[in-house]
XYZ file of N, CA, C and O in Angstrom:
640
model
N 13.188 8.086 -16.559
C 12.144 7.768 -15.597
C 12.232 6.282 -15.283
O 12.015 5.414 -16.129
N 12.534 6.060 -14.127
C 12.473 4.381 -13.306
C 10.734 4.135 -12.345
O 10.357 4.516 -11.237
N 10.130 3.410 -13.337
C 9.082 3.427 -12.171
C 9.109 2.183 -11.556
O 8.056 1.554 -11.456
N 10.108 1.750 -11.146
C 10.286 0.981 -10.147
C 9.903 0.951 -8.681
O 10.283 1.888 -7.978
N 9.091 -0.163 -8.076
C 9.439 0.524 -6.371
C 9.989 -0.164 -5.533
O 9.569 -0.518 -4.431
N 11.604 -0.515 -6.377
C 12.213 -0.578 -5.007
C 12.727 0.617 -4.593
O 12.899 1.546 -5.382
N 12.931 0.668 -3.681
C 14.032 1.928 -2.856
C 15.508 2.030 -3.029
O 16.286 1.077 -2.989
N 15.807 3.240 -3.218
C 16.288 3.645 -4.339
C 17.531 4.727 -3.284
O 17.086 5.389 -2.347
N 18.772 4.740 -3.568
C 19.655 5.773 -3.271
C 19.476 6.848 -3.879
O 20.223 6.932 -4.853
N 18.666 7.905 -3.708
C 18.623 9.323 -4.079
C 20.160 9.862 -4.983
O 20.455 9.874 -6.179
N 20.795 10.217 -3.884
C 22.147 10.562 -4.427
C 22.995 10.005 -5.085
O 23.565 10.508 -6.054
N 23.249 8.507 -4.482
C 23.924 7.411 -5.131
C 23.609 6.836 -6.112
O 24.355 5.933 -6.492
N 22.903 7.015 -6.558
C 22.257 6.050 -7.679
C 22.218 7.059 -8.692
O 22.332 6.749 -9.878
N 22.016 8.646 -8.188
C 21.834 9.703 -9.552
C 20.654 10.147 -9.796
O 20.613 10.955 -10.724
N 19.568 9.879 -9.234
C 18.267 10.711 -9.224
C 18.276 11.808 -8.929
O 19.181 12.255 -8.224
N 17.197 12.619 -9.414
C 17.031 13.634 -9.671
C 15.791 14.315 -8.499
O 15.645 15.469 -8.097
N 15.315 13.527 -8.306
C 14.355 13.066 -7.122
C 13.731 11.960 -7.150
O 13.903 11.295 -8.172
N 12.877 11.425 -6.150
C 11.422 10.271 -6.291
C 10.315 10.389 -5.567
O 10.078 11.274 -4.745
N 9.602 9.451 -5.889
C 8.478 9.459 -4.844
C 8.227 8.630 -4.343
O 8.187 7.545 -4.924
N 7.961 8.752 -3.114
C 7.778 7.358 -1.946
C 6.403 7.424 -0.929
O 5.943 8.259 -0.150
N 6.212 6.754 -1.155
C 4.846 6.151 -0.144
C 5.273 5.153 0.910
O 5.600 3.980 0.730
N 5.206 5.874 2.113
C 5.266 5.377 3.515
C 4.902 5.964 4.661
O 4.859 7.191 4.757
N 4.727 5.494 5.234
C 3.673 5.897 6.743
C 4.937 7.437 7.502
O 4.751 8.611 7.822
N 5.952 6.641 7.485
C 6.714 7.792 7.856
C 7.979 7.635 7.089
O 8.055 6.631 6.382
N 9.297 8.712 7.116
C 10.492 8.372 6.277
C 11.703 8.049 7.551
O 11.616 8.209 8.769
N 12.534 7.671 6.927
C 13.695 7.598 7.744
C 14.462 9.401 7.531
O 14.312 10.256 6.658
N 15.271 9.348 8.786
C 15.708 10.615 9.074
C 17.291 10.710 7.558
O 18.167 9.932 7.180
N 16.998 11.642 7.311
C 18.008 11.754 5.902
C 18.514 12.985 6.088
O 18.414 13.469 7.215
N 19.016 13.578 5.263
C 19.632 15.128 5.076
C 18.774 15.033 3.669
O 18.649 16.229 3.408
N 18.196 14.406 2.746
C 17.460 14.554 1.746
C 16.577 16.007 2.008
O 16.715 16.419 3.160
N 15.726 16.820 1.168
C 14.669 17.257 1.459
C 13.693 16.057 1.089
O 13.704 15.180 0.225
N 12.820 16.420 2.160
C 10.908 15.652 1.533
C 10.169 16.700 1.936
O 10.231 17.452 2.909
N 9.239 16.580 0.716
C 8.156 17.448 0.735
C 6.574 16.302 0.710
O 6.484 15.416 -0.139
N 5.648 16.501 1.594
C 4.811 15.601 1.344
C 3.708 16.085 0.500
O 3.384 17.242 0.768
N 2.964 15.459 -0.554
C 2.234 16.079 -1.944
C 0.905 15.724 -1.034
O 0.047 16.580 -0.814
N 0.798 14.045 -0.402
C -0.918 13.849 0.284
C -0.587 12.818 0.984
O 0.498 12.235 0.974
N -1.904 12.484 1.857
C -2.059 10.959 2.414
C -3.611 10.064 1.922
O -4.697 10.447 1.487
N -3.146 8.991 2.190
C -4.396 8.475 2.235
C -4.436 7.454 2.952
O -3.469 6.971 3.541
N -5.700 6.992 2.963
C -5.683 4.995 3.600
C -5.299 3.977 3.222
O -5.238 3.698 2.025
N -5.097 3.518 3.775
C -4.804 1.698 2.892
C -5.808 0.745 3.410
O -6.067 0.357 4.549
N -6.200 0.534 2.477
C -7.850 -0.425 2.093
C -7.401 -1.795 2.251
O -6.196 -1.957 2.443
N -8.109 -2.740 2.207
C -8.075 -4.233 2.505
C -8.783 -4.592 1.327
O -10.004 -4.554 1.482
N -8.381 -4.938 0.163
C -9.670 -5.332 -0.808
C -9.846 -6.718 -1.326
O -9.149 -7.663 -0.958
N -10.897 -6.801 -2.275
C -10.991 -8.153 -2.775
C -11.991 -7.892 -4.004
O -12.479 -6.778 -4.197
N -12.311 -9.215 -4.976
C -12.992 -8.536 -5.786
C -14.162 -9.268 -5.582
O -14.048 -10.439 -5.219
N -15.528 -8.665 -5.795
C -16.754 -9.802 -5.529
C -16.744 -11.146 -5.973
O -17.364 -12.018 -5.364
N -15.771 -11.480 -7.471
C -15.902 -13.000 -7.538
C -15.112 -13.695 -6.005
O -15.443 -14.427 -5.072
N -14.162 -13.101 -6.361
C -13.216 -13.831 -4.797
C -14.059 -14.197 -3.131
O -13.872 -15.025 -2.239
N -15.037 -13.056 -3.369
C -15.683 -13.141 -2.162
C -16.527 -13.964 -2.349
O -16.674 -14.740 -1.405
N -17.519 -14.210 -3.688
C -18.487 -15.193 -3.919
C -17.986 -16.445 -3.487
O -18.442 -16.881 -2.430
N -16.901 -17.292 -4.266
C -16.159 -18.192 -3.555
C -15.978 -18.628 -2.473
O -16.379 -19.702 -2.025
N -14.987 -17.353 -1.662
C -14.592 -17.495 -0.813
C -14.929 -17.108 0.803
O -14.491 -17.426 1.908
N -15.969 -16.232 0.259
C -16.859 -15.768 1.665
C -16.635 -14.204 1.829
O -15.950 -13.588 1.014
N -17.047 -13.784 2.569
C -16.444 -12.483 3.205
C -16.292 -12.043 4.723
O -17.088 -11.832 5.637
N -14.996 -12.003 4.591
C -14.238 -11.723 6.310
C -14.969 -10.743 6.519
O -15.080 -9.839 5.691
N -15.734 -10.755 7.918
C -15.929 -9.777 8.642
C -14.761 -8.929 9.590
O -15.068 -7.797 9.966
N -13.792 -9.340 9.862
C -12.851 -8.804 10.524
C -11.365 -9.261 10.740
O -11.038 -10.387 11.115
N -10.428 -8.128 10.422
C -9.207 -8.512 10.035
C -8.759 -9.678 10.289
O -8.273 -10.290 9.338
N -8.783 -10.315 11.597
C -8.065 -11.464 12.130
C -9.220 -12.875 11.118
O -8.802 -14.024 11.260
N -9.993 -12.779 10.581
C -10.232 -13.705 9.892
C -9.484 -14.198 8.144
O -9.865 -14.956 7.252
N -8.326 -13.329 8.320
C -8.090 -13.210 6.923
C -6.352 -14.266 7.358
O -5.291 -13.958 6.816
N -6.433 -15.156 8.135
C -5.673 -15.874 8.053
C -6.042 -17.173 7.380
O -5.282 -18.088 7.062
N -7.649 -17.066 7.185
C -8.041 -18.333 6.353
C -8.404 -17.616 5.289
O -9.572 -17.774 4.933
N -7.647 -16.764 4.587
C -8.003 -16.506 2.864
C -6.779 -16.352 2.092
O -5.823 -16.253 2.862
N -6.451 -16.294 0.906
C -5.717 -16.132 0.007
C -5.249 -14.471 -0.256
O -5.836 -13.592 -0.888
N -4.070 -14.436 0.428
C -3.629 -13.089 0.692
C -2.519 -12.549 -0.892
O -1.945 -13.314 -1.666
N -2.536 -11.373 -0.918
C -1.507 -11.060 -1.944
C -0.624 -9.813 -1.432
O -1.020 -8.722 -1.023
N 0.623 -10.273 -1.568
C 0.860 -9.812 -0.675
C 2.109 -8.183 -1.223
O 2.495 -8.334 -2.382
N 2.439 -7.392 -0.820
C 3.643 -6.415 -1.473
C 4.927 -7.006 -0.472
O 5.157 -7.039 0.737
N 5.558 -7.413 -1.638
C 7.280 -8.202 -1.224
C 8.211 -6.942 -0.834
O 9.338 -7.257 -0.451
N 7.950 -5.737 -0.869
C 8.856 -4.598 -0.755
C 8.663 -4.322 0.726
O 9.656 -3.823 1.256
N 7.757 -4.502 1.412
C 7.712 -4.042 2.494
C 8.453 -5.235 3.975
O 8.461 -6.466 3.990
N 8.998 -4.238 5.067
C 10.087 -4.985 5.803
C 9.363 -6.307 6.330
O 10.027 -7.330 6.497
N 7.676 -6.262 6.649
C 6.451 -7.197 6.685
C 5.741 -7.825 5.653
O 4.626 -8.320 5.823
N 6.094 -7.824 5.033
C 4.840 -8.102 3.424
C 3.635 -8.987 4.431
O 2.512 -8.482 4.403
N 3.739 -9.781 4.976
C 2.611 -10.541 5.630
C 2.237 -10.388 6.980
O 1.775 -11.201 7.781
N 2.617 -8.795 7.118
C 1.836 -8.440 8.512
C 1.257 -7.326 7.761
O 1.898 -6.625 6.977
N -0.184 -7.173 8.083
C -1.024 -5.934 7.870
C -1.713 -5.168 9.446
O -2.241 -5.720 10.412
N -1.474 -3.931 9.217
C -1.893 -3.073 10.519
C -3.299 -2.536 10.437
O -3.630 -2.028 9.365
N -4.088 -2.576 11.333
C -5.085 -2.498 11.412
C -5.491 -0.964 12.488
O -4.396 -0.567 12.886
N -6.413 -0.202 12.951
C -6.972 0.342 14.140
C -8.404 -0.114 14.253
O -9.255 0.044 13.378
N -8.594 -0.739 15.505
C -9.913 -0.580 16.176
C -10.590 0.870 16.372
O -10.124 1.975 16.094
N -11.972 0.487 17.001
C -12.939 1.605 17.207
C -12.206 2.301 18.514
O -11.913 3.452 18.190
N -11.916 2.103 19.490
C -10.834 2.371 20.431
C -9.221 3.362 20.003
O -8.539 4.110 20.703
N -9.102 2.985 18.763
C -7.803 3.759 18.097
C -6.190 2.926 18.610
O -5.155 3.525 18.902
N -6.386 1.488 18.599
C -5.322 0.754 19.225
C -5.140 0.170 17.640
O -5.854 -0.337 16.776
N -3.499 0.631 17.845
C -3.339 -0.503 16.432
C -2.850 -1.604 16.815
O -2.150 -1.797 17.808
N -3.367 -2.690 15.687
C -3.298 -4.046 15.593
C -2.475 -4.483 14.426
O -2.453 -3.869 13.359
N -1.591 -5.910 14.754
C -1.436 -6.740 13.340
C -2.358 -7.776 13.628
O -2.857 -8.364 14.587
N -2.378 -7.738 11.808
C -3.180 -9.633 11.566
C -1.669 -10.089 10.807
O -1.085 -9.227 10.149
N -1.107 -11.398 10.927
C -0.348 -11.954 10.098
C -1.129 -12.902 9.310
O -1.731 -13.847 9.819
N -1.113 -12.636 8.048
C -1.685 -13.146 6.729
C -1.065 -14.002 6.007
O 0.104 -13.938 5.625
N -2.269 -15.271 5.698
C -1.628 -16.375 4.836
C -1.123 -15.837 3.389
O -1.870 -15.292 2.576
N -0.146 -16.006 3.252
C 0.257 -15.466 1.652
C 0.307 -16.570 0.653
O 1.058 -17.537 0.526
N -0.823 -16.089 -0.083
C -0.480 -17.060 -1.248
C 0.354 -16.698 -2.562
O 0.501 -17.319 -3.614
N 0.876 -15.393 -2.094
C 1.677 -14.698 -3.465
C 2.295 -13.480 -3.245
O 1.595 -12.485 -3.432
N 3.512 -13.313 -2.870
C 4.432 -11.963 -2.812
C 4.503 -11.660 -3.983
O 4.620 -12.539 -4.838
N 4.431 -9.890 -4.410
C 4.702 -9.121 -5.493
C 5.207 -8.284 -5.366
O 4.767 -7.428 -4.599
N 6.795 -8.040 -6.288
C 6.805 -6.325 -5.969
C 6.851 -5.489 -6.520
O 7.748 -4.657 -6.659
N 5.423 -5.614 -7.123
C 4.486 -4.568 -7.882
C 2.993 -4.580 -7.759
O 2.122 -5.387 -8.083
N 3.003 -2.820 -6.891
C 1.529 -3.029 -6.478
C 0.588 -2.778 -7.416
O -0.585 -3.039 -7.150
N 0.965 -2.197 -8.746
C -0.348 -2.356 -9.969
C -0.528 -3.845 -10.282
O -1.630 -4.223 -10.681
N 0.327 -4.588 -10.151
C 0.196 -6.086 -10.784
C -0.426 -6.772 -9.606
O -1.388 -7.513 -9.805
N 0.026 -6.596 -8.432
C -0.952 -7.277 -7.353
C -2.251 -6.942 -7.098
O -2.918 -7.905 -6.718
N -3.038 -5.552 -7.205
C -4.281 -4.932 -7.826
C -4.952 -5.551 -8.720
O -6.087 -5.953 -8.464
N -4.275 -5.775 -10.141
C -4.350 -6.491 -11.104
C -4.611 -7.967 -10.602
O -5.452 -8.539 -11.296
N -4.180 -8.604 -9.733
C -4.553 -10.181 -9.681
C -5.838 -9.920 -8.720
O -6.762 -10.730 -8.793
N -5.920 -9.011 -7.974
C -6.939 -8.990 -6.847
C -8.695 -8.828 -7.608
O -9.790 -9.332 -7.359
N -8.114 -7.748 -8.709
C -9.571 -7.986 -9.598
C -9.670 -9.084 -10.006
O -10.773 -9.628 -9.969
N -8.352 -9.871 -10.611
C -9.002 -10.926 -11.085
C -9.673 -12.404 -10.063
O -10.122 -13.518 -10.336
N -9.501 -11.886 -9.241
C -9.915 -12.593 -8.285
C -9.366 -13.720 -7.211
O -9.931 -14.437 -6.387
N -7.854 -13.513 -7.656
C -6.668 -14.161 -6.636
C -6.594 -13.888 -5.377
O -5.606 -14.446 -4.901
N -7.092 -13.376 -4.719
C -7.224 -13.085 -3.690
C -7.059 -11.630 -3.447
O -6.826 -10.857 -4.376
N -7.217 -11.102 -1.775
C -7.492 -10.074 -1.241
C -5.897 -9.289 -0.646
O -4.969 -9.753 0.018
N -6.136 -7.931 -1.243
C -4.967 -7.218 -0.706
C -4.798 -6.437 -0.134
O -5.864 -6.210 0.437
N -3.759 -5.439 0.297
C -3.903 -4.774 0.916
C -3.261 -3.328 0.592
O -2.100 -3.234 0.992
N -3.743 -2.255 -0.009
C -3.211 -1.141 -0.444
C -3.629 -0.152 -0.030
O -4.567 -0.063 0.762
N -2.724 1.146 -0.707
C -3.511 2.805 -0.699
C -4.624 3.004 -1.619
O -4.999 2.552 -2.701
N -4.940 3.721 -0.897
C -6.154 4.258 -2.073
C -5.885 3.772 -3.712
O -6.406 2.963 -4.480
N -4.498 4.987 -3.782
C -4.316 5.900 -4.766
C -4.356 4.402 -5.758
O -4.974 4.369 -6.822
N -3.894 3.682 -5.424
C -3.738 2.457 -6.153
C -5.196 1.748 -6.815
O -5.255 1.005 -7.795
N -6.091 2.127 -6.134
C -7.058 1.092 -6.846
C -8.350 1.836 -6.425
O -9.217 1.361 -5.691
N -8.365 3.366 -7.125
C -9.724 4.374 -6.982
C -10.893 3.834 -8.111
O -12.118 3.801 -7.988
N -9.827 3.331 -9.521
C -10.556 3.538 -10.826
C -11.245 1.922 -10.851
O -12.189 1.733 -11.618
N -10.738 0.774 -9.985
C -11.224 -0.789 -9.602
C -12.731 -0.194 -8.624
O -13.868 -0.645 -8.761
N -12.318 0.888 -7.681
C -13.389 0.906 -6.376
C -14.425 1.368 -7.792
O -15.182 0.542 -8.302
N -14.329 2.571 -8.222
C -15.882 3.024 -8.994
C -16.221 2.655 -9.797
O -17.204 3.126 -10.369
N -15.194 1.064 -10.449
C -16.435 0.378 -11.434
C -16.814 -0.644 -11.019
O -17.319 -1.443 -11.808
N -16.671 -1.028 -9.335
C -17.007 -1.924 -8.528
C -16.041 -3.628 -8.926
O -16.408 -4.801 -8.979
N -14.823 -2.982 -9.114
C -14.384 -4.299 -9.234
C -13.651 -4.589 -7.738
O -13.350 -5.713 -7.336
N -13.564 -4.092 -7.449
C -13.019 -4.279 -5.766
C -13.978 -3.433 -4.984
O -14.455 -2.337 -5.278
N -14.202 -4.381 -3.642
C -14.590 -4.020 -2.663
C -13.801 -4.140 -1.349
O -13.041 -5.035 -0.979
N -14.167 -3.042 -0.762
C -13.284 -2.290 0.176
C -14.288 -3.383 1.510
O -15.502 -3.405 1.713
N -12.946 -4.321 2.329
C -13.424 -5.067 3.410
C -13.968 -4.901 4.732
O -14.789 -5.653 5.257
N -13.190 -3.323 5.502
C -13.095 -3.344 6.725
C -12.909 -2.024 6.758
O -11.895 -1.788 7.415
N -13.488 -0.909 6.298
C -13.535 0.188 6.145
C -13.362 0.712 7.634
O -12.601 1.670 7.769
N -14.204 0.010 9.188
C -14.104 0.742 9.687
C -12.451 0.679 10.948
O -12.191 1.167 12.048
N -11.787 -0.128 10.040
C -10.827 -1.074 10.586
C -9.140 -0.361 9.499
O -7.949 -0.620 9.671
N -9.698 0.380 8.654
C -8.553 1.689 7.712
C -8.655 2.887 8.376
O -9.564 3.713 8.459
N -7.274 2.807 8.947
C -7.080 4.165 9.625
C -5.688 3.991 9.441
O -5.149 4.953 9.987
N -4.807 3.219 8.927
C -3.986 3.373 8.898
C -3.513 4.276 7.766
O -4.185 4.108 6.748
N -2.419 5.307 7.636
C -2.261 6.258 7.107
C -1.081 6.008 5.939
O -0.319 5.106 6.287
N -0.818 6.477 4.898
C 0.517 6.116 4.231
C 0.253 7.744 3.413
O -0.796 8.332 3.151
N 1.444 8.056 3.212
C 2.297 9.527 3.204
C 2.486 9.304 1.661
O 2.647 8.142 1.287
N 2.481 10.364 0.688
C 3.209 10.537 -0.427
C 4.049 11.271 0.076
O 3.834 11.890 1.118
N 5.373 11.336 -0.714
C 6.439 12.344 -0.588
C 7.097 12.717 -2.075
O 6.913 12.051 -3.094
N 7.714 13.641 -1.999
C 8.453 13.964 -2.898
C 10.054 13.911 -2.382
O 10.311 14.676 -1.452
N 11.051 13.159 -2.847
C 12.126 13.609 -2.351
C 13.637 14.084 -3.159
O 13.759 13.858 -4.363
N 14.266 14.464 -2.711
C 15.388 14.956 -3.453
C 16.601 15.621 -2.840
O 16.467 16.482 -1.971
N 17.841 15.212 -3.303
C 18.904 15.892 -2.771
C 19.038 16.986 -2.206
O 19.153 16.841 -0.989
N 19.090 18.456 -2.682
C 19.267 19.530 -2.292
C 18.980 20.502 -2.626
O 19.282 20.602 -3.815
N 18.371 21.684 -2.130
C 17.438 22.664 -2.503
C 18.944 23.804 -3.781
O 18.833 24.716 -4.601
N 19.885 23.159 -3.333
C 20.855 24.051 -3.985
C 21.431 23.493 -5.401
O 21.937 22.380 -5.257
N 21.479 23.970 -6.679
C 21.763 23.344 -7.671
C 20.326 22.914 -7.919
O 20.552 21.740 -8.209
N 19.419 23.002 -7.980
C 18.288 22.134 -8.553
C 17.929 22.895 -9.806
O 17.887 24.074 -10.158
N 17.622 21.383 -10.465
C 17.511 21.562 -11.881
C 16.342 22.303 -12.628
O 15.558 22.611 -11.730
N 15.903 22.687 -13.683
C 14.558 23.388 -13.963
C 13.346 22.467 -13.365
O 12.483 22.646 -12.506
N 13.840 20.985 -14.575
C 12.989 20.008 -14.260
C 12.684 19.537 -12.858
O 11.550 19.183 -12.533
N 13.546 19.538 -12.166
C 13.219 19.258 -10.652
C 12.090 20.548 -9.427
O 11.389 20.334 -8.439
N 12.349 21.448 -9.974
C 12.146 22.828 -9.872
C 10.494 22.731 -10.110
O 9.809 23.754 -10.108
């Protein structure tokens, strides 16, 4: 087991399968199967906001302390939708690329600033109120679980 997230050659590398979170995939001969979706939240933790204020709206988050995921082809552009359904970028001051989104979660409680993730990442921070969710009505942007893997032929129990 590699729980790594960089991206990863399925075949080439020797996996057995993985899982990937992205809005959409690139066209492969892989199978993907998608398991769920969810949102990606804008968060921060109340000390950070005590400090530092609280953005009312995305484009104000060029004056805050961003954290940012180094894996992605943008790490410091975040997508937004208006009430209208037009998507938007904000480009964000980064005060810290990571590429690891439990450890960037991890600094956001502690109050390093505000990030930007999926749900799935930071449910158990939202219900003991260590992060608060910024722009709720401004998450519409979508990100995909998948399952993926070589070929429906030869598959292993474990893959199975």
């Amino acid at each position: 087991m590699d729980l790594s997230d960089k991206t990863v050659d399925v075949v080439a590398d020797g996996y057995d399968l993985v899982i990937r979170a992205s809005a959409t995939l690139a066209e492969s001969s892989l199978i993907c199967k998608r398991l769920f979706s969810c949102n990606i939240h804008t968060v921060a933790s109340p000390e950070y906001l005590r400090q530092h204020g609280f953005p009312k709206h995305p484009s104000e988050l060029q004056h805050h302390h961003c954290l940012c995921y180094s894996n992605l082809k943008h790490a410091d552009r975040w997508q937004y939708t208006d009430a209208e359904n037009k998507v938007f970028n904000v480009d964000v001051q980064q005060k810290l690329r990571c590429n690891n989104t439990p450890m960037t979660v991890a600094m956001a409680v502690d109050g390093m600033g505000i990030c930007h993730v999926p749900t799935f990442y930071i449910e158990s921070q939202l219900q003991r109120d260590e992060l608060t969710i910024l722009f709720p009505e401004f998450d519409k942007t979508l990100v995909n679980v998948y399952v993926v893997y070589p070929s429906r032929k030869h598959l292993s129990a474990k893959v199975r």
